[in-house]
Short mmCIF file of C-alpha atoms in Angstrom, two decimals:
data_model
loop_
_atom_site.label_atom_id
_atom_site.label_comp_id
_atom_site.label_asym_id
_atom_site.label_seq_id
_atom_site.Cartn_x
_atom_site.Cartn_y
_atom_site.Cartn_z
CA MET P 1 16.56 -11.83 39.28
CA LEU P 2 18.27 -12.48 42.63
CA PHE P 3 18.04 -15.60 44.78
CA ARG P 4 18.43 -15.20 48.54
CA SER P 5 17.26 -17.52 51.37
CA SER P 6 15.15 -19.60 48.95
CA ASN P 7 13.34 -16.48 47.77
CA THR P 8 13.37 -14.98 44.28
CA TYR P 9 13.72 -11.20 44.11
CA THR P 10 12.96 -9.17 40.99
CA VAL P 11 15.08 -6.01 40.64
CA ARG P 12 13.99 -3.36 38.14
CA THR P 13 16.41 -0.52 37.45
CA ASP P 14 15.77 2.65 35.48
CA ILE P 15 18.59 5.20 35.20
CA ARG P 16 18.19 8.18 32.89
CA TYR P 17 19.40 11.73 32.41
CA VAL P 18 17.18 14.67 33.35
CA ASP P 19 17.14 18.00 31.53
CA ASP P 20 16.50 20.54 34.29
CA PRO P 21 14.45 23.58 33.16
CA TYR P 22 16.60 25.87 35.32
CA ASP P 23 19.06 26.51 32.46
CA GLY P 24 16.57 25.98 29.62
CA LYS P 25 15.53 22.78 27.91
CA ALA P 26 16.41 21.05 24.66
CA PRO P 27 16.61 21.80 21.84
CA SER P 28 17.71 25.31 22.86
CA ASP P 29 19.79 23.83 25.70
CA THR P 30 22.28 21.68 23.81
CA LEU P 31 24.12 20.78 27.05
CA ASN P 32 21.12 19.11 28.61
CA THR P 33 22.48 16.14 30.61
CA ASP P 34 22.03 18.09 33.85
CA TYR P 35 21.77 15.15 36.28
CA LYS P 36 20.67 11.52 36.49
CA GLN P 37 17.60 10.02 38.13
CA ALA P 38 18.00 6.43 39.35
CA ARG P 39 14.91 4.34 40.16
CA ILE P 40 15.39 0.90 41.74
CA GLU P 41 12.45 -1.34 42.63
CA VAL P 42 12.75 -4.74 44.38
CA SER P 43 9.76 -7.11 44.60
CA TRP P 44 9.30 -10.73 45.63
CA ASN P 45 6.65 -13.42 46.03
CA SER P 46 4.97 -13.33 49.40
CA PRO P 47 1.82 -14.81 51.01
CA ASN P 48 1.13 -11.33 52.33
CA GLU P 49 0.17 -8.21 50.37
CA LEU P 50 2.85 -7.35 47.81
CA LYS P 51 4.81 -4.28 48.94
CA PRO P 52 7.85 -3.70 46.72
CA VAL P 53 10.74 -1.64 47.98
CA LEU P 54 11.31 1.46 45.87
CA GLN P 55 14.30 3.83 45.95
CA ILE P 56 14.58 6.98 43.82
CA MET P 57 17.67 9.20 43.86
CA HIS P 58 19.18 12.08 41.90
CA ILE P 59 22.83 11.93 40.92
CA ALA P 60 24.64 15.13 39.92
CA PRO P 61 28.17 15.47 38.50
CA GLN P 62 30.90 16.69 40.84
CA GLY P 63 32.26 19.19 38.39
CA ILE P 64 30.88 21.46 35.66
CA GLU P 65 27.84 20.31 33.66
CA GLY P 66 28.86 18.61 30.44
CA GLY P 67 31.56 16.32 31.73
CA GLU P 68 29.76 13.57 29.81
CA VAL P 69 28.21 14.62 26.50
CA ALA P 70 25.75 12.36 24.69
CA GLY P 71 22.76 12.56 22.38
CA THR P 72 19.23 13.75 23.13
CA LEU P 73 15.84 12.62 21.82
CA ASP P 74 13.08 15.24 21.69
CA PHE P 75 9.91 13.26 20.88
CA GLN P 76 6.31 14.42 20.56
CA ALA P 77 3.10 12.45 20.02
CA LEU P 78 0.47 14.50 18.19
CA SER P 79 -3.16 13.80 17.34
CA ALA P 80 -4.56 14.04 13.81
CA ASN P 81 -5.33 17.74 14.35
CA GLY P 82 -1.88 18.51 15.75
CA GLN P 83 -2.66 18.49 19.48
CA GLY P 84 -0.26 16.84 21.94
CA VAL P 85 -1.34 13.39 23.16
CA ALA P 86 -0.74 13.13 26.91
CA GLY P 87 -0.15 9.83 28.70
CA ALA P 88 1.06 7.89 25.66
CA THR P 89 3.58 5.12 26.31
CA VAL P 90 6.92 5.67 24.59
CA ARG P 91 9.48 2.89 24.37
CA LEU P 92 13.05 3.48 23.17
CA THR P 93 15.40 0.52 22.78
CA ASN P 94 18.83 -0.22 21.40
CA ALA P 95 20.06 -3.82 21.47
CA THR P 96 23.33 -3.02 19.66
CA LEU P 97 24.79 -1.23 22.68
CA ASN P 98 26.57 -2.88 25.59
CA PRO P 99 24.76 -2.86 27.87
CA ALA P 100 21.56 -2.79 25.85
CA VAL P 101 19.18 0.11 26.50
CA ASP P 102 15.42 -0.29 27.04
CA ILE P 103 13.53 2.80 28.24
CA THR P 104 9.76 2.99 28.71
CA THR P 105 8.17 6.28 29.72
CA GLN P 106 5.08 8.42 29.10
CA THR P 107 4.41 11.68 27.28
CA ASP P 108 3.65 14.83 29.27
CA ASP P 109 0.63 17.14 28.91
CA GLN P 110 2.01 18.41 25.58
CA GLY P 111 2.62 14.89 24.29
CA ARG P 112 6.37 15.35 24.66
CA VAL P 113 9.18 13.14 25.96
CA LEU P 114 12.70 14.48 26.35
CA LEU P 115 15.46 11.90 26.80
CA PRO P 116 18.97 13.33 27.15
CA GLY P 117 22.12 11.31 27.73
CA LEU P 118 21.61 8.71 25.01
CA PRO P 119 24.74 6.80 23.97
CA GLU P 120 25.84 7.63 20.45
CA ALA P 121 24.51 5.17 17.86
CA ILE P 122 23.64 5.51 14.18
CA GLY P 123 20.30 4.19 12.92
CA SER P 124 19.78 1.63 15.70
CA TRP P 125 17.48 3.38 18.19
CA LYS P 126 14.04 1.75 17.92
CA LEU P 127 11.07 3.89 18.93
CA SER P 128 7.40 3.07 19.48
CA VAL P 129 4.44 4.99 20.89
CA SER P 130 1.04 3.65 21.95
CA LYS P 131 -1.96 4.44 24.10
CA ALA P 132 -5.09 2.48 25.02
CA GLN P 133 -7.85 2.95 22.41
CA PHE P 134 -5.41 4.90 20.21
CA THR P 135 -3.54 3.93 17.08
CA SER P 136 0.16 3.19 17.46
CA GLU P 137 3.33 4.07 15.55
CA ARG P 138 6.87 2.71 15.51
CA THR P 139 10.09 2.52 13.56
CA TYR P 140 10.95 -0.58 11.51
CA ASP P 141 13.95 -2.71 10.62
CA THR P 142 15.30 -2.59 7.08
CA THR P 143 15.24 -6.03 5.45
CA VAL P 144 15.82 -7.51 2.01
CA ASN P 145 12.10 -7.22 1.28
CA PHE P 146 11.27 -4.01 3.13
CA ILE P 147 12.74 -0.51 3.31
CA PRO P 148 10.99 1.82 5.78
CA ASP P 149 10.34 5.39 4.72
CA THR P 150 12.02 8.32 6.46
CA ASP P 151 9.23 8.67 9.01
CA HIS P 152 9.56 5.02 10.09
CA THR P 153 13.34 4.52 10.00
CA HIS P 154 15.19 3.77 13.25
CA LEU P 155 16.73 6.85 14.86
CA SER P 156 20.28 8.02 15.49
CA ALA P 157 21.69 9.59 18.63
CA LEU P 158 24.62 11.88 17.90
CA ARG P 159 27.00 13.23 20.52
CA GLY P 160 26.03 16.75 21.51
CA GLU P 161 23.03 16.89 19.15
CA VAL P 162 19.23 16.78 19.58
CA THR P 163 17.25 14.31 17.46
CA GLU P 164 13.67 15.52 16.99
CA LYS P 165 10.93 13.04 16.18
CA THR P 166 7.13 13.30 15.86
CA PHE P 167 4.56 10.53 15.49
CA PHE P 168 0.84 11.05 14.92
CA ILE P 169 -1.58 8.84 16.86
CA ASP P 170 -5.30 9.26 17.54
CA GLN P 171 -8.39 7.34 18.58
CA ILE P 172 -8.93 4.02 16.80
CA SER P 173 -11.88 3.76 14.42
CA SER P 174 -14.17 0.89 13.47
CA VAL P 175 -15.93 -0.13 10.27
CA ALA P 176 -18.55 -2.87 9.97
CA ILE P 177 -18.97 -4.16 6.39
CA THR P 178 -22.12 -5.92 5.19
CA THR P 179 -22.52 -7.50 1.76
CA GLN P 180 -26.17 -7.84 0.70
CA ASP P 181 -28.50 -8.18 -2.27
CA GLU P 182 -31.02 -5.59 -3.49
CA SER P 183 -33.56 -6.89 -0.94
CA GLN P 184 -31.02 -6.30 1.84
CA GLN P 185 -30.61 -10.03 2.38
CA PRO P 186 -27.04 -10.97 3.33
CA ILE P 187 -24.68 -12.44 0.77
CA GLY P 188 -22.02 -14.42 2.58
CA ALA P 189 -18.43 -15.37 1.79
CA VAL P 190 -17.76 -12.42 -0.51
CA VAL P 191 -14.06 -11.75 -1.11
CA TYR P 192 -13.08 -8.07 -1.17
CA SER P 193 -10.02 -5.79 -1.05
CA LEU P 194 -9.56 -2.98 1.47
CA ARG P 195 -6.60 -0.60 1.20
CA GLY P 196 -5.77 2.71 2.83
CA THR P 197 -3.48 5.48 1.60
CA LYS P 198 -0.96 5.64 4.48
CA THR P 199 2.34 3.88 3.88
CA ILE P 200 5.33 2.85 6.01
CA GLY P 201 7.88 2.10 3.29
CA MET P 202 8.56 0.08 0.14
CA ASP P 203 8.92 -3.62 -0.55
CA GLY P 204 11.72 -5.33 -2.48
CA LEU P 205 10.09 -4.36 -5.78
CA SER P 206 9.89 -0.67 -4.76
CA ASP P 207 6.13 -0.90 -4.40
CA PRO P 208 4.55 0.95 -1.47
CA VAL P 209 3.78 -0.96 1.74
CA TYR P 210 0.49 0.29 3.19
CA VAL P 211 -0.56 0.39 6.83
CA LEU P 212 -3.60 -1.61 5.73
CA ASP P 213 -3.75 -3.51 2.45
CA GLU P 214 -5.55 -6.81 2.64
CA VAL P 215 -7.89 -9.21 0.94
CA GLY P 216 -10.75 -10.11 3.26
CA GLN P 217 -13.93 -12.15 3.11
CA THR P 218 -17.31 -11.59 4.73
CA ASN P 219 -18.61 -14.41 6.92
CA ALA P 220 -21.65 -16.58 6.23
CA GLY P 221 -23.86 -13.71 7.38
CA GLY P 222 -22.22 -11.30 4.95
CA GLU P 223 -20.33 -9.42 7.70
CA ALA P 224 -16.75 -8.31 8.31
CA THR P 225 -15.57 -5.99 11.08
CA TYR P 226 -12.51 -3.81 11.58
CA ASP P 227 -12.36 -2.41 15.10
CA SER P 228 -8.84 -0.94 15.31
CA LEU P 229 -8.48 1.09 12.12
CA VAL P 230 -6.12 4.02 11.64
CA TRP P 231 -7.85 7.16 10.42
CA ASP P 232 -7.37 7.22 6.65
CA THR P 233 -9.16 7.07 3.30
CA TYR P 234 -9.86 3.48 2.26
CA ASP P 235 -10.59 2.00 -1.16
CA PHE P 236 -13.06 -0.92 -1.08
CA SER P 237 -13.37 -3.11 -4.17
CA ILE P 238 -14.66 -6.48 -5.34
CA ASP P 239 -13.33 -8.53 -8.24
CA GLY P 240 -16.50 -9.16 -10.23
CA THR P 241 -14.99 -11.92 -12.35
CA ALA P 242 -13.78 -13.85 -9.30
CA THR P 243 -16.82 -13.31 -7.06
CA GLY P 244 -19.62 -13.14 -9.61
CA TYR P 245 -20.84 -9.81 -8.17
CA ASP P 246 -20.66 -6.11 -8.98
CA ILE P 247 -21.18 -3.26 -6.54
CA LYS P 248 -24.46 -1.54 -7.35
CA GLU P 249 -24.55 0.81 -4.36
CA THR P 250 -22.82 1.54 -1.06
CA SER P 251 -24.36 3.18 2.00
CA LEU P 252 -21.28 5.39 2.36
CA LEU P 253 -19.38 6.99 -0.50
CA LEU P 254 -16.22 5.35 -1.79
CA PRO P 255 -13.38 5.82 -1.22
CA LEU P 256 -14.37 5.56 2.44
CA VAL P 257 -13.21 8.45 4.64
CA VAL P 258 -12.58 7.25 8.20
CA ASN P 259 -11.94 9.95 10.81
CA PRO P 260 -10.38 9.37 14.27
CA GLY P 261 -12.83 7.66 16.61
CA ALA P 262 -15.37 7.02 13.84
CA VAL P 263 -17.83 4.11 14.08
CA LEU P 264 -19.10 3.37 10.55
CA ASP P 265 -21.42 0.84 8.93
CA LEU P 266 -20.74 0.16 5.25
CA ALA P 267 -23.54 -1.71 3.52
CA VAL P 268 -22.52 -2.94 0.06
CA THR P 269 -25.37 -3.86 -2.29
CA LEU P 270 -24.32 -6.44 -4.88
CA VAL P 271 -25.82 -7.54 -8.19
CA PRO P 272 -24.76 -10.29 -10.64
CA HIS P 273 -21.54 -9.44 -12.46
CA THR P 274 -21.51 -8.28 -16.06
CA ASP P 275 -18.36 -7.91 -18.13
CA ILE P 276 -18.76 -4.18 -18.81
CA SER P 277 -20.43 -1.76 -16.41
CA LEU P 278 -20.33 1.84 -15.16
CA HIS P 279 -20.97 3.02 -11.60
CA VAL P 280 -21.61 6.77 -11.22
CA THR P 281 -21.57 8.77 -7.96
CA VAL P 282 -22.96 12.32 -8.05
CA THR P 283 -21.74 14.70 -5.35
CA THR P 284 -21.47 18.32 -4.32
CA PRO P 285 -18.06 20.02 -4.65
CA GLY P 286 -17.56 19.13 -0.96
CA GLY P 287 -18.12 15.44 -1.60
CA GLN P 288 -21.67 15.05 -0.25
CA PRO P 289 -24.02 12.78 -2.26
CA ILE P 290 -26.76 14.47 -4.32
CA ASP P 291 -30.20 12.93 -4.12
CA ASN P 292 -32.67 13.15 -7.04
CA ALA P 293 -29.99 13.69 -9.70
CA THR P 294 -30.69 12.53 -13.27
CA VAL P 295 -27.88 10.60 -14.97
CA GLN P 296 -28.08 9.88 -18.71
CA LEU P 297 -25.61 7.58 -20.48
CA THR P 298 -25.49 7.64 -24.31
CA ASP P 299 -23.43 6.44 -27.32
CA ASN P 300 -22.48 3.01 -28.66
CA GLY P 301 -26.15 2.08 -28.98
CA VAL P 302 -26.93 3.05 -25.38
CA ASP P 303 -29.41 5.71 -24.26
CA GLU P 304 -30.35 5.09 -20.63
CA THR P 305 -31.40 7.47 -17.86
CA LEU P 306 -31.35 6.67 -14.12
CA GLY P 307 -32.03 8.71 -10.98
CA THR P 308 -29.93 8.81 -7.82
CA GLY P 309 -31.25 8.12 -4.34
CA LEU P 310 -30.02 9.34 -0.96
CA VAL P 311 -26.52 7.98 -1.55
CA GLY P 312 -26.18 9.72 -4.96
CA GLN P 313 -25.33 6.60 -6.98
CA VAL P 314 -26.52 4.85 -10.14
CA PHE P 315 -25.30 1.71 -11.90
CA PHE P 316 -25.30 0.84 -15.61
CA PRO P 317 -24.62 -2.91 -16.04
CA GLY P 318 -24.24 -4.95 -19.20
CA LEU P 319 -22.84 -2.24 -21.48
CA PRO P 320 -22.14 -3.46 -25.04
CA VAL P 321 -18.49 -2.45 -25.49
CA ASN P 322 -15.50 -0.92 -23.75
CA ALA P 323 -15.51 2.56 -25.26
CA ASP P 324 -16.11 6.27 -24.64
CA TYR P 325 -19.63 7.21 -23.52
CA THR P 326 -21.30 10.59 -22.99
CA LEU P 327 -22.53 11.23 -19.46
CA ASN P 328 -25.11 13.99 -18.84
CA VAL P 329 -25.91 14.77 -15.20
CA SER P 330 -28.42 17.26 -13.78
CA ALA P 331 -30.05 17.96 -10.41
CA PRO P 332 -32.31 20.66 -8.92
CA SER P 333 -30.33 23.69 -7.67
CA PHE P 334 -27.18 22.56 -9.51
CA GLU P 335 -25.60 23.42 -12.83
CA PRO P 336 -25.94 20.48 -15.29
CA GLY P 337 -22.76 18.72 -16.34
CA SER P 338 -21.71 16.78 -19.41
CA SER P 339 -18.55 14.73 -19.87
CA VAL P 340 -17.05 11.85 -21.79
CA VAL P 341 -16.14 8.81 -19.72
CA THR P 342 -13.98 5.91 -20.83
CA VAL P 343 -15.53 2.62 -19.75
CA GLU P 344 -13.20 -0.34 -19.39
CA ASP P 345 -14.63 -3.50 -17.82
CA THR P 346 -15.85 -2.44 -14.35
CA THR P 347 -15.53 1.35 -14.16
CA ARG P 348 -16.40 3.77 -11.36
CA VAL P 349 -16.57 7.57 -11.77
CA THR P 350 -17.58 10.50 -9.56
CA VAL P 351 -19.26 13.61 -10.95
CA ALA P 352 -19.27 16.79 -8.83
CA LEU P 353 -21.99 19.30 -9.70
CA THR P 354 -21.69 23.04 -9.05
CA PRO P 355 -24.54 24.74 -7.11
CA VAL P 356 -26.53 27.31 -9.06
#
């Protein structure tokens, strides 16, 4: 900020090295601090239309290229399928330097940002990438209770070397959860757990720290919504002892596969909890539910047969003991299958049948 003649002027300065493609680009061009681009913008409050003053200049060394050698960051933002994400905002900061460095820029058509001329610093360059309606990624501080994994550790800039970094971001996804009874009437205030598979590091006990791992609760109408999910595979569960309910059926197979940009509705049908139960999902080898499959559970005084519906699931509540049971599964156009399942309290298994 500058104060002149009772006016306040805001001065924004951005000075960075440019790697000119004339002599090749990093990482093949290890001497890539070809020249500097300085951008200075001055704005102020005015009763008239705001028209900031902007100056952009290029500054080249007087002598041979390489008079000042520093580090280079070669960053790329990729989508889930490995395509470059253009127009993503990349921020690189380092508060340990004097003066501190804070650079914000955008990825090119290939999702790449090349930043030469970075002052040398070990493990203190913080990086983040984001884009509207996309997931985001960043590096994290190491603390007493958290150690980021290699992918999420702050970066180093080494003199004369190129640091390569890739983050994967893609369209955000949404999942609407509904808890209901067998008549599709809502059951409100149901506590559940939702956890993905993606991690960012370990906690102080060396347990994994997940991108999403939370205990939630549906509202009075039996609803809960997640509208900014990272694409991942999510495990959804309910503690029957604590809630008084077991999951009889879900409208989508569990674990829940959420692709980039997906909009999913997960209806969870609940029944009163019993101490020992078995939930069976019958699928194709590719993971699609099999309708009209016959599932027979025997042993330990049990001989019960149920048929699957469109979602390929059956539920055996109130089993007499925790023990091994024989499971026989058959369906039209599929080879029958038989297996022994160990039931312990609330147990879920998936059986994949082979087409004839």
